[in-house]
XYZ file of C-alpha atoms in Angstrom:
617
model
C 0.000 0.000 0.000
C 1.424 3.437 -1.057
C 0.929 6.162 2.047
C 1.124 10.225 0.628
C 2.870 12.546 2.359
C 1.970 16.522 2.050
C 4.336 18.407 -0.917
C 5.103 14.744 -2.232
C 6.199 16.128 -6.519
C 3.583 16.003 -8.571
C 4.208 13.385 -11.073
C 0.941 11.555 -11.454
C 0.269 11.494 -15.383
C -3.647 11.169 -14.255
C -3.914 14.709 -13.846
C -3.303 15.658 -17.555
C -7.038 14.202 -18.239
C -8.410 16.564 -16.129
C -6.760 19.680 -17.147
C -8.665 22.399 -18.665
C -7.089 23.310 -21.707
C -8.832 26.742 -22.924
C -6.387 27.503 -25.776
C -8.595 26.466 -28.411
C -11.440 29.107 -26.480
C -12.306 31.739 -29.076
C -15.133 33.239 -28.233
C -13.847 34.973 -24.511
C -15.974 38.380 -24.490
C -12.903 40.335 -23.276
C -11.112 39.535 -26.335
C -12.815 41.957 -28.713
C -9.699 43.475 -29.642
C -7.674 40.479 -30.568
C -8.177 39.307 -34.414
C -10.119 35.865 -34.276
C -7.101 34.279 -35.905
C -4.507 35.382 -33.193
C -6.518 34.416 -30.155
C -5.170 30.442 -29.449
C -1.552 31.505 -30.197
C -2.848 34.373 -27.838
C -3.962 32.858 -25.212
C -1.018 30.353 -25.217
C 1.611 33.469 -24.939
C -0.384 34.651 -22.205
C -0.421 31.462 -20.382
C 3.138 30.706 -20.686
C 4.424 34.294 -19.113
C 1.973 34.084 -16.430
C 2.880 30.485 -15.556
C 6.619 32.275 -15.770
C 5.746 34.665 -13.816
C 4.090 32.248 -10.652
C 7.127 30.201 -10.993
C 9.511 32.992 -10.250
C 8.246 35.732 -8.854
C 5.563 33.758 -6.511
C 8.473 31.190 -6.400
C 5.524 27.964 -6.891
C 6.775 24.830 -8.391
C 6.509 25.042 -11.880
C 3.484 22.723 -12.272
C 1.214 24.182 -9.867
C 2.103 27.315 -11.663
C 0.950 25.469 -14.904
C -2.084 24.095 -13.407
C -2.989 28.490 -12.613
C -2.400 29.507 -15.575
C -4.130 26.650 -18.121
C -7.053 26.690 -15.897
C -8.236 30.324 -14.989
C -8.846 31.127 -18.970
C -11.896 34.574 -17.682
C -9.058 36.055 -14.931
C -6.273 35.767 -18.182
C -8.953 37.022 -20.449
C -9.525 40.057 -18.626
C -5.727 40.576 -18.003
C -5.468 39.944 -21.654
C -8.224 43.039 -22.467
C -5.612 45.423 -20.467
C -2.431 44.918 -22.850
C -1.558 46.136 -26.071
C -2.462 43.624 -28.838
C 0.308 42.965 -31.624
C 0.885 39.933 -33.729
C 4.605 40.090 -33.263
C 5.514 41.630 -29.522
C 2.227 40.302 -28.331
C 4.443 38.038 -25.378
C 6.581 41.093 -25.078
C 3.887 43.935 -24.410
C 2.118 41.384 -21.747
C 5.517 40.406 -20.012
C 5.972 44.468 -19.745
C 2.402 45.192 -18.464
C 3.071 42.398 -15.330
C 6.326 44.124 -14.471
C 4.182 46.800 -13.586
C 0.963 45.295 -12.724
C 1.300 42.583 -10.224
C -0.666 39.866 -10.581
C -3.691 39.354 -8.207
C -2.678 35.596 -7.694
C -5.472 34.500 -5.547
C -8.059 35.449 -8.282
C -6.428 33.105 -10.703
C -6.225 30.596 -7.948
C -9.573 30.413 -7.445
C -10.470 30.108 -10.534
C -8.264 27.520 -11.563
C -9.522 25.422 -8.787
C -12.766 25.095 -10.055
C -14.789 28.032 -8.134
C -16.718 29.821 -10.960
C -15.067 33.029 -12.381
C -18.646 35.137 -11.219
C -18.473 34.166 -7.808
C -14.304 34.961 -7.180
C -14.892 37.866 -5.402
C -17.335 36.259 -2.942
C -13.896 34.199 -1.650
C -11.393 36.821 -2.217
C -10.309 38.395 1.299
C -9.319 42.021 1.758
C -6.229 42.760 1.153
C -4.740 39.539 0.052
C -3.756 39.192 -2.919
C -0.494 37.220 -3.454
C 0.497 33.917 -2.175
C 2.731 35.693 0.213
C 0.145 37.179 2.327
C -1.705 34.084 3.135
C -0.116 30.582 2.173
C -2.020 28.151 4.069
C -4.701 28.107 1.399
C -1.906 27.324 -1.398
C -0.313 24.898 0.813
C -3.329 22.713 1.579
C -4.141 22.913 -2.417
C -0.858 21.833 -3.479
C -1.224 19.008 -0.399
C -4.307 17.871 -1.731
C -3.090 17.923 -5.464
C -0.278 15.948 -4.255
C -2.337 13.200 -2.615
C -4.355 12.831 -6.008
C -7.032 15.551 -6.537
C -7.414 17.247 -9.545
C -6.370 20.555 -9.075
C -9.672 22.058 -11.146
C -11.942 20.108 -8.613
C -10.628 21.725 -5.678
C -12.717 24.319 -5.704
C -15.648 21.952 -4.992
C -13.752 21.226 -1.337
C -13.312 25.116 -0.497
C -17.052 26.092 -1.585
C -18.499 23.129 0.589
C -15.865 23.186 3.348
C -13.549 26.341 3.378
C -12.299 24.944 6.562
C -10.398 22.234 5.288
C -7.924 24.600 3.520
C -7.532 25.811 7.176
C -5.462 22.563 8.232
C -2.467 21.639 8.310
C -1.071 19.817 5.493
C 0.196 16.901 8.179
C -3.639 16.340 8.835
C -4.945 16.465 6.144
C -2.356 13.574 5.313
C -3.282 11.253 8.465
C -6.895 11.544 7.092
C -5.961 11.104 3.602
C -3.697 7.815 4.596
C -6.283 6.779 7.005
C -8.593 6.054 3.704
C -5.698 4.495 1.712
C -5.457 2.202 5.189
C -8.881 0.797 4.948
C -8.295 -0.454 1.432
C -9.396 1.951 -0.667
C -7.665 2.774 -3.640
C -5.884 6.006 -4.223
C -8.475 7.103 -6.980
C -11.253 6.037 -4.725
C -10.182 7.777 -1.818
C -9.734 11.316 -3.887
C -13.648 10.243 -4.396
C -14.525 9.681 -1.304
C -13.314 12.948 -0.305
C -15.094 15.203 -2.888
C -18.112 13.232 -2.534
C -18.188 13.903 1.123
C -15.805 16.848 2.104
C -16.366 16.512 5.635
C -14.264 13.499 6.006
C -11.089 16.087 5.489
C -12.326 18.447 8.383
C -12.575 16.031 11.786
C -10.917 17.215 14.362
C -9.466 13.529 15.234
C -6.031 12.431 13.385
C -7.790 8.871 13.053
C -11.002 7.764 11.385
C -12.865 7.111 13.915
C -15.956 8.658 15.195
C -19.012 9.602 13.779
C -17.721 8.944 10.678
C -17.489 5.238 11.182
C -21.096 4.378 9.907
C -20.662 5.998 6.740
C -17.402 4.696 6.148
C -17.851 0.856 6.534
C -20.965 1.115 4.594
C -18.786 2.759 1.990
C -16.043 0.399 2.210
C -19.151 -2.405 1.885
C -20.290 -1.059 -1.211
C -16.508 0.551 -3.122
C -14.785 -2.856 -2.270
C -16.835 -5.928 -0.884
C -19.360 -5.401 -3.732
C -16.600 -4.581 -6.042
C -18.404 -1.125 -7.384
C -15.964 -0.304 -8.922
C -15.111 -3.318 -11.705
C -14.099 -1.153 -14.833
C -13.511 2.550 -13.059
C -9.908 1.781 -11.940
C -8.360 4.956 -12.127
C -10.539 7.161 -12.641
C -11.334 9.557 -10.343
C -14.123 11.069 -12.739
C -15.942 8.228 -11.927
C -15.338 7.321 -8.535
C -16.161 10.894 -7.600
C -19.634 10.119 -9.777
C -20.234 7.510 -8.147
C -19.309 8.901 -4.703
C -22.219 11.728 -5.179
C -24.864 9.322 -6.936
C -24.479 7.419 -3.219
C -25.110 11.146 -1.362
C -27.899 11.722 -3.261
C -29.209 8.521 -1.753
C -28.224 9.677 1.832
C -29.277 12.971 1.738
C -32.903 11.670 0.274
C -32.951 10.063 3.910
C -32.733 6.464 2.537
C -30.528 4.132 5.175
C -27.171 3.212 4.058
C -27.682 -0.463 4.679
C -30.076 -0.247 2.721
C -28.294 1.300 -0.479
C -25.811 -1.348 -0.038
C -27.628 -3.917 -0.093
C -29.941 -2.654 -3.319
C -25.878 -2.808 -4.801
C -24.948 -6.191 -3.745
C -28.788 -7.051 -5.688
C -27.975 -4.741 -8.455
C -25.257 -1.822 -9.728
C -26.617 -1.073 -12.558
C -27.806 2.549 -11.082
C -24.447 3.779 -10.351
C -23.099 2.314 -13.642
C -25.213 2.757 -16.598
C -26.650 5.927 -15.518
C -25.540 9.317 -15.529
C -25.749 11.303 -12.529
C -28.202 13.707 -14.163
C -30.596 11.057 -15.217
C -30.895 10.272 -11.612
C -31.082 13.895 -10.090
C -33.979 13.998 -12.981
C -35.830 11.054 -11.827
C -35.757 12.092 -8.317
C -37.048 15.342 -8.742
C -39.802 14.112 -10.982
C -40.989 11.707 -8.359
C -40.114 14.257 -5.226
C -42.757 16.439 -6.720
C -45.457 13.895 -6.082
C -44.794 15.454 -2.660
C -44.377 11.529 -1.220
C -41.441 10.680 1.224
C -38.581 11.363 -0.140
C -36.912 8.243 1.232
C -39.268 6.236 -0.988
C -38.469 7.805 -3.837
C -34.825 6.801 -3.465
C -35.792 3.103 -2.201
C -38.535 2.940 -5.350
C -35.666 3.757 -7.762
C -32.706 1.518 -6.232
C -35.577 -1.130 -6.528
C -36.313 -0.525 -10.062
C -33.678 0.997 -11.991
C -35.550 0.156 -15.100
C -37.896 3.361 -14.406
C -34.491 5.380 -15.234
C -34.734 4.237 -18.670
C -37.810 6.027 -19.491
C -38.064 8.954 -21.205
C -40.017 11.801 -19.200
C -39.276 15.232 -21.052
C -40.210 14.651 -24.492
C -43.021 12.855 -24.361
C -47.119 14.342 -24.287
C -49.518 12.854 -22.182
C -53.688 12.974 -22.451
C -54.498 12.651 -18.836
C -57.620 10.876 -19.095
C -56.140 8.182 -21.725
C -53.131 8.217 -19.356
C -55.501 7.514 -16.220
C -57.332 4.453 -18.112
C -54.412 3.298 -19.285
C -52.868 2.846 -15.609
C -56.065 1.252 -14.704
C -59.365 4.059 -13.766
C -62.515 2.517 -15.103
C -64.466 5.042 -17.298
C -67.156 5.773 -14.288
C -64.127 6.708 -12.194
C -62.928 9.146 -15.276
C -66.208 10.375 -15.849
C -66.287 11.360 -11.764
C -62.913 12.691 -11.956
C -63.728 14.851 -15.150
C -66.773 16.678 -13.323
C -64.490 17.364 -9.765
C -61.180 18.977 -11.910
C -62.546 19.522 -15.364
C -59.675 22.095 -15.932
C -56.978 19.381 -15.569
C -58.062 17.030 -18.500
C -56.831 17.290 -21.795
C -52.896 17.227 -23.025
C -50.128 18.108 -20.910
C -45.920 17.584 -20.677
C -45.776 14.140 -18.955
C -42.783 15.713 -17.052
C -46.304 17.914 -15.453
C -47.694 14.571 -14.562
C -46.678 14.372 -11.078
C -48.849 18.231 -10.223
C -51.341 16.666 -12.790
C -51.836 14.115 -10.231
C -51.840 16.204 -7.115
C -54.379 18.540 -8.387
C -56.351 15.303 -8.330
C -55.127 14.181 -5.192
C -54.090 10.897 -6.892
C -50.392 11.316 -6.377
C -50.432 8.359 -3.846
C -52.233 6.305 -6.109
C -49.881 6.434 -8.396
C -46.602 6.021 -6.360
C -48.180 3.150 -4.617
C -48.844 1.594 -8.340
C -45.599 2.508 -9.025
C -43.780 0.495 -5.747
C -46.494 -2.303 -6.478
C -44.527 -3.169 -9.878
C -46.481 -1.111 -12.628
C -44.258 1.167 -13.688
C -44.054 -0.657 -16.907
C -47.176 0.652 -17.916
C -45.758 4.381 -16.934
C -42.845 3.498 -19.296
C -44.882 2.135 -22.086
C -48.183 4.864 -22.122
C -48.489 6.754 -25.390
C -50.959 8.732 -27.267
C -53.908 6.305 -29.157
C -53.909 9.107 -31.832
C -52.235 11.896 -33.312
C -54.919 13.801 -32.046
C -55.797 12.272 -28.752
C -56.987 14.897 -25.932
C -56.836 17.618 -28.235
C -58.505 20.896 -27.959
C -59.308 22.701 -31.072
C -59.941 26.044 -29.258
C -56.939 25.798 -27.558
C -55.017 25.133 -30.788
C -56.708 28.459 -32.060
C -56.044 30.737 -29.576
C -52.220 29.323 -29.310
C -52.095 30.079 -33.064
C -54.074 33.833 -32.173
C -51.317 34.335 -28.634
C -48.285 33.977 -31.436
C -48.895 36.710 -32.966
C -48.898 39.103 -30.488
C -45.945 40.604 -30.035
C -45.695 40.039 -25.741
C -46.238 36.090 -26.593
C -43.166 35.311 -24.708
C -44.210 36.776 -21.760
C -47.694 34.507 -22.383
C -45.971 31.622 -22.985
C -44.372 31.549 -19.667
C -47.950 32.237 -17.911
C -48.663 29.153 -20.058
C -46.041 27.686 -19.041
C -47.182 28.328 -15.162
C -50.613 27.060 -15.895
C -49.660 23.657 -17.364
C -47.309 23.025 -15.102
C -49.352 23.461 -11.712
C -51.601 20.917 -13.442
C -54.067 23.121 -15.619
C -54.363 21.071 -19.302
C -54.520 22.034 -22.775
C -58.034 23.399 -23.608
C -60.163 26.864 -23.966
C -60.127 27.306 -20.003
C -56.802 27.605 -19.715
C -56.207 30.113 -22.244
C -59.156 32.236 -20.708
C -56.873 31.789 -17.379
C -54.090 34.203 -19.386
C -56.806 37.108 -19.765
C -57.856 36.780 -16.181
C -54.753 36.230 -14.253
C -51.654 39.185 -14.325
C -48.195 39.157 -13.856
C -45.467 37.141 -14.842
C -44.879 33.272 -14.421
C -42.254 33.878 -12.066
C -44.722 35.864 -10.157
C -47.304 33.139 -10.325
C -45.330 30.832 -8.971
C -44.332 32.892 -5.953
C -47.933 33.724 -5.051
C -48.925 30.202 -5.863
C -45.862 28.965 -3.562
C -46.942 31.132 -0.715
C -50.093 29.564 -0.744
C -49.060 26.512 -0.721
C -46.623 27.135 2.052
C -48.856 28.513 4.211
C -50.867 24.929 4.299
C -53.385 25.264 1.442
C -53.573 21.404 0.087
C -52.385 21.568 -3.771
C -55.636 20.268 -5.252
C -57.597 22.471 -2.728
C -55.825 25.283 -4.397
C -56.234 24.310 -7.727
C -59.494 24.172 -7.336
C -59.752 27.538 -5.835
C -58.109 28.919 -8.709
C -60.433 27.396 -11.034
C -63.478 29.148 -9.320
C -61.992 32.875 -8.174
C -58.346 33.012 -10.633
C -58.095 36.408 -9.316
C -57.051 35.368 -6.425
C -52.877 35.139 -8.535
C -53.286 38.705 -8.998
C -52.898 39.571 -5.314
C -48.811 40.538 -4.195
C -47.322 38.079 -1.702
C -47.149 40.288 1.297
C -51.005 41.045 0.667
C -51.569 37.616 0.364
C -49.640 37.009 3.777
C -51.371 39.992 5.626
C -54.808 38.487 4.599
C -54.020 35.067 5.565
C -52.598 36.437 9.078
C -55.259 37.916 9.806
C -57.785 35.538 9.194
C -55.931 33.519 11.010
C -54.932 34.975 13.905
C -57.834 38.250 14.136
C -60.715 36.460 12.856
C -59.710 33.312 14.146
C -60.413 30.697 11.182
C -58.497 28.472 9.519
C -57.460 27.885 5.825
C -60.695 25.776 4.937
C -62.581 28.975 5.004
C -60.517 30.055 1.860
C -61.864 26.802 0.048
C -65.511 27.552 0.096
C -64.872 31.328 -0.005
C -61.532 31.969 -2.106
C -62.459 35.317 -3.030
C -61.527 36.868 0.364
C -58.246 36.995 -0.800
C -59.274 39.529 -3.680
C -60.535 42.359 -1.414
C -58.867 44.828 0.149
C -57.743 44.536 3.426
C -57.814 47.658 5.276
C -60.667 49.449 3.404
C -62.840 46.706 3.456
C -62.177 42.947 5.449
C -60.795 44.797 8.634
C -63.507 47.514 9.124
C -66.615 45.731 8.243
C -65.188 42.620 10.109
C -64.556 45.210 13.332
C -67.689 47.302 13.137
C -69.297 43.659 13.384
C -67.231 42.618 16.556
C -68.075 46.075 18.123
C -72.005 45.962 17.096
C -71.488 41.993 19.166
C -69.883 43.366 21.942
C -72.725 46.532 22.523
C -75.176 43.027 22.667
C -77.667 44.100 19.359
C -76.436 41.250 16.899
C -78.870 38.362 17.282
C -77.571 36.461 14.534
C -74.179 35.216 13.536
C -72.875 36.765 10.067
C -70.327 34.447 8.467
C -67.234 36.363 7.576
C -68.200 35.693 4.118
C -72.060 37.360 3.949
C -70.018 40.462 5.919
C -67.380 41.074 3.240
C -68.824 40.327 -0.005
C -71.899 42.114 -0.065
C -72.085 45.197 -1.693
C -72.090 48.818 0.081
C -75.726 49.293 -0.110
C -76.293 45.364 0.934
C -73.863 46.127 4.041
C -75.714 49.326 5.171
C -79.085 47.162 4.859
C -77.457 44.478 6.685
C -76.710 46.833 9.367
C -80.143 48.338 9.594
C -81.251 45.019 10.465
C -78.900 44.339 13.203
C -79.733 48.367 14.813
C -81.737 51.154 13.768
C -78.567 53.385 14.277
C -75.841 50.883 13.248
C -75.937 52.568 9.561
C -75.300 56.021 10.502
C -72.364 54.883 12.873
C -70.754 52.796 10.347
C -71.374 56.126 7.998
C -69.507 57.999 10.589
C -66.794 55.941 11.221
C -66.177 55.626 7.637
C -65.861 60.041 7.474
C -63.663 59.841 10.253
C -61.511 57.453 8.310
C -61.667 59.655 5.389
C -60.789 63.199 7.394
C -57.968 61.510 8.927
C -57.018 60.243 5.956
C -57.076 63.717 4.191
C -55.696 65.108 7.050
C -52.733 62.671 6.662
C -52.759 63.385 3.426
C -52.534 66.775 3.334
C -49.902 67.041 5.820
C -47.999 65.240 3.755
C -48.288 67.654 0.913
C -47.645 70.333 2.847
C -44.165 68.375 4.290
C -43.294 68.255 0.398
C -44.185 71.670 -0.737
C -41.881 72.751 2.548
C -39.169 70.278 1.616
C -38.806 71.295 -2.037
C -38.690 75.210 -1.139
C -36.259 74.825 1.350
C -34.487 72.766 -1.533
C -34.840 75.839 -3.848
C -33.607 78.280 -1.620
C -30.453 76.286 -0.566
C -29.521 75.350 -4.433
C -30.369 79.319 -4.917
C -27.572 80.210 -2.584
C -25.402 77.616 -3.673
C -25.408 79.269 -7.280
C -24.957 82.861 -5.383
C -22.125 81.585 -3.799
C -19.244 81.593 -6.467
C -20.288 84.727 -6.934
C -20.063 86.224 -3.355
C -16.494 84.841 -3.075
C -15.390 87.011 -6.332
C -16.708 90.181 -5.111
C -14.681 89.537 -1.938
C -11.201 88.705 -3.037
C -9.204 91.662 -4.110
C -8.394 91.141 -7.945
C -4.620 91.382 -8.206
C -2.853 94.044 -9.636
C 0.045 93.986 -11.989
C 2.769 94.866 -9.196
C 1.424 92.088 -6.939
C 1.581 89.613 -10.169
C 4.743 87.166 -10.348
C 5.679 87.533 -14.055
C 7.351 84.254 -15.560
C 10.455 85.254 -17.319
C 11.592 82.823 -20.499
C 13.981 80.665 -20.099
C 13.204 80.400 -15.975
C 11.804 76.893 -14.545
């Protein structure tokens, strides 16, 4: 077994297959000035003197300096930008500028390390800018590169743990060695580590602790189930496979249990890429089951990774009968949520569902063994769950010259569950704001406990309730809440209490009410609803009934509201008008004030004048 020792030379040829190599970049935005044609030979001049200059003036072994330079190709671009561009003294002109210009080393570092070029400054520290000043950082990088870590993956380790470029390089090695110790392999190890960074940081030189669960479960699955038949030597792929297992983890399933779904079958850490996974768990995660089944259902059947979710269109009721719904059960489900039938994405399916509430249905289907019917659903026709209006007004919306902004409303629409037909598109005349803003004010609602298909449904009946801001929407929820006292299953049988106005119309009618129960003349109880949505000359009426006077106090109440208001109002005017005279007057005396100062100096003679004579310095 080999053990690594910090600042071993770095002669590892596996590095070379993870170097960036941006020479052949052509297209840098900084590089306007610089004829297409000279840029690579560019570029490579300006690589070589800066990997000169590390290696002498910052005095770093030449290939760490190499490993700067080829991999920071944005912080050499805009150093690049700054220098004189010509075909022939190109080197020579750049060389000249550094001489002059130091170098702000730690920006390149960064950069070449991985972290992206946009978020530099959000590491760089005040005042630091060359090795010099702070070496512990450079240290632990070249300790690390030395081990087997490819430099441009470093940055990965100082975004998730900075503190681990805090240690000493001797730690870092017991931890590293530690690894090698329990039988991993180098490359496997340098895995290990980037898939879980905080096995660098313990405080304890050995590895023991609370890392000892995760480790022998790793060890189970890296070496006893021999994971890793064809990755030897890569460190790519270890480190793949290493965060394919965390996305397990963090999903909450058990570790035993991962391992032993690997001993059964690999074939999810093998034959898929990492993204197909994150993909598939985020489709099923939005069926808003536990998340811990998700990972479990897909370790259980990898075959469900093989099917194609984004580019396929599904009719939700042939969809529904095709995963088993008899046709009374669609015809009941088609008069509850009318407004979700027709086409849709099938990556929508899993909202589709929960604006049905049959998300659970459909997972438990799904854990039963009948995902092959998921994987094999398509359209019986061409034209299947088609909606000819809504193919007409999509055809009408393109035209219009804000259809992008539409399309994302769409977009909104669709994906909260809403299908393709004529209802929908009435939905984009209805509803304002942008899809980004529909989806906040949806996701408020949501978070505040509103069930999904409850909401759905509430949009379907009062869609004006999306055109309300998010704090409005908070205030109004508060206060029913916490004033009036009810909860959120008010909202489903009377959604358009979110529409009105708060404090010219919920809060003083509700009030007046509580005020008119307290003085003992209500003999009724008013439901919040009947109290808010009847109209001003309903509401007086209503009043008259509960008190022969209760109309004329409301009526005053309301003119004290408005005097104070104007009152408020025009104080506030009159604060302005104030404000902006005193502005005039001070800018009026500013401009006077040049003036003042010339009519006070004496204006010097010529005897008082110091005459230059030629020829005197």
């Amino acid at each position: 077994m080999r053990l690594f020792f910090p600042f071993t030379p770095f002669s590892n040829p596996l590095f070379q297959a993870f170097l960036r190599h941006f020479s052949s970049n052509t297209n840098l935005p900084t590089l306007g000035k610089i004829p297409t044609k000279y840029r690579p030979q560019a570029i490579k001049e300006a690589q070589e003197v800066v990997t000169d200059y590390l290696h002498t003036t910052s005095a770093l072994p030449f290939s760490y300096a190499e490993f700067i330079s080829k991999n920071s190709v944005h912080s050499l671009a805009e150093l690049m930008s700054k220098v004189d561009f010509s075909s022939i003294y190109f080197r020579k002109n750049f060389e000249r500028f550094l001489r002059y210009n130091p170098l702000h080393e730690f920006g390149f570092f960064y950069e070449s390390i991985g972290i992206h070029y946009c978020n530099i400054n959000d590491f760089l520290k005040p005042n630091v800018h060359f090795f010099s000043d702070d070496s512990t950082v450079l240290n632990v990088a070249c300790t690390l590169a030395g081990f087997g870590f490819p430099w441009n993956k470093l940055g990965r380790l100082y975004v998730e743990e900075i503190s681990i470029f805090e240690k000493n390089p001797k730690f870092l090695g017991s931890k590293f060695n530690g690894l090698l110790a329990m039988g991993f392999s180098t490359e496997q190890a340098v895995g290990i580590c980037l898939g879980f960074p905080f096995l660098l940081k313990g405080e304890e030189v050995g590895l023991k602790g609370e890392f000892d669960e995760l480790l022998d479960e790793l060890k189970r699955v890296l070496i006893d189930y021999d994971l890793g038949d064809g990755l030897v030597g890569n460190v790519d792929l270890w480190y793949e496979v290493c965060r394919k297992l965390r996305l397990f983890y963090d999903l909450g399933v058990p570790k035993r249990a991962v391992g032993e779904s690997i001993s059964k079958s690999s074939v999810v850490f093998t034959d898929y890429s990492e993204k197909v996974l994150a993909e598939k768990v985020e489709f099923f995660c939005k069926l808003s089951v536990v998340k811990a089944d998700v990972g479990l259902l897909l370790l259980s059947h990898p075959e469900i990774l093989s099917i194609d979710i984004e580019n396929r269109v599904v009719s939700v009721s042939g969809f529904l009968n095709h995963f088993g719904l008899s046709k009374n059960e669609l015809k009941l489900l088609m008069e509850k949520y009318s407004y979700v039938f027709g086409r849709n994405k099938m990556s929508n399916l899993p909202h589709i569902l929960r604006a049905m509430d049959l998300h659970e249905w459909f997972f438990h289907n799904m854990k039963l063994g009948k995902y092959p019917l998921f994987g094999d659903y398509d359209l019986s026709s061409p034209d299947e769950g088609e909606d000819a209006n809504y193919v007409q007004e999509m055809e009408n919306v393109k035209c219009l010259r804000h259809y992008s902004y539409l399309l994302c409303k769409l977009k909104f629409f669709h994906g909260i569950g809403f299908g393709e037909h004529g209802f929908t598109m009435k939905l984009l005349k209805d509803v304002h704001g942008s899809g980004s803003d529909l989806h906040e004010r949806f996701d408020l609602l949501l978070n505040e406990g509103i069930e999904f298909s409850k909401l759905c449904k509430m949009i379907s009946y009062t869609p004006k309730i999306l055109n309300q801001e998010t704090d409005s929407l908070k205030r109004k929820i508060d206060f029913l809440r916490q004033e009036v006292g009810l909860s959120l299953e008010f909202l489903e049988t009377f959604p358009a209490y979110l529409i009105y106005n708060l404090e010219k119309r919920i809060k003083p009618r509700y009030r007046f009410h509580v005020w008119l129960a307290k003085q003992g003349w209500v003999k009724k109880k008013y439901t919040l609803s009947g109290i808010i949505a009847i109209s001003k000359k309903g509401f007086l009426e209503q009043l008259s009934c509960i008190h022969p006077t209760a109309p004329q106090l409301w009526l005053e109440q309301c003119e004290q509201t408005k005097t104070s208001e104007s009152k408020k109002m025009e104080l506030h005017v009159s604060q302005m008008i104030i404000a902006q005279e005193m502005a005039v007057n001070i800018f009026q005396s500013v401009q006077r004030f040049p003036f003042t100062i010339a009519a006070s100096s004496p204006i010097p003679s010529h005897h008082n004048m110091s005459v230059r004579k030629p020829g005197c310095a």
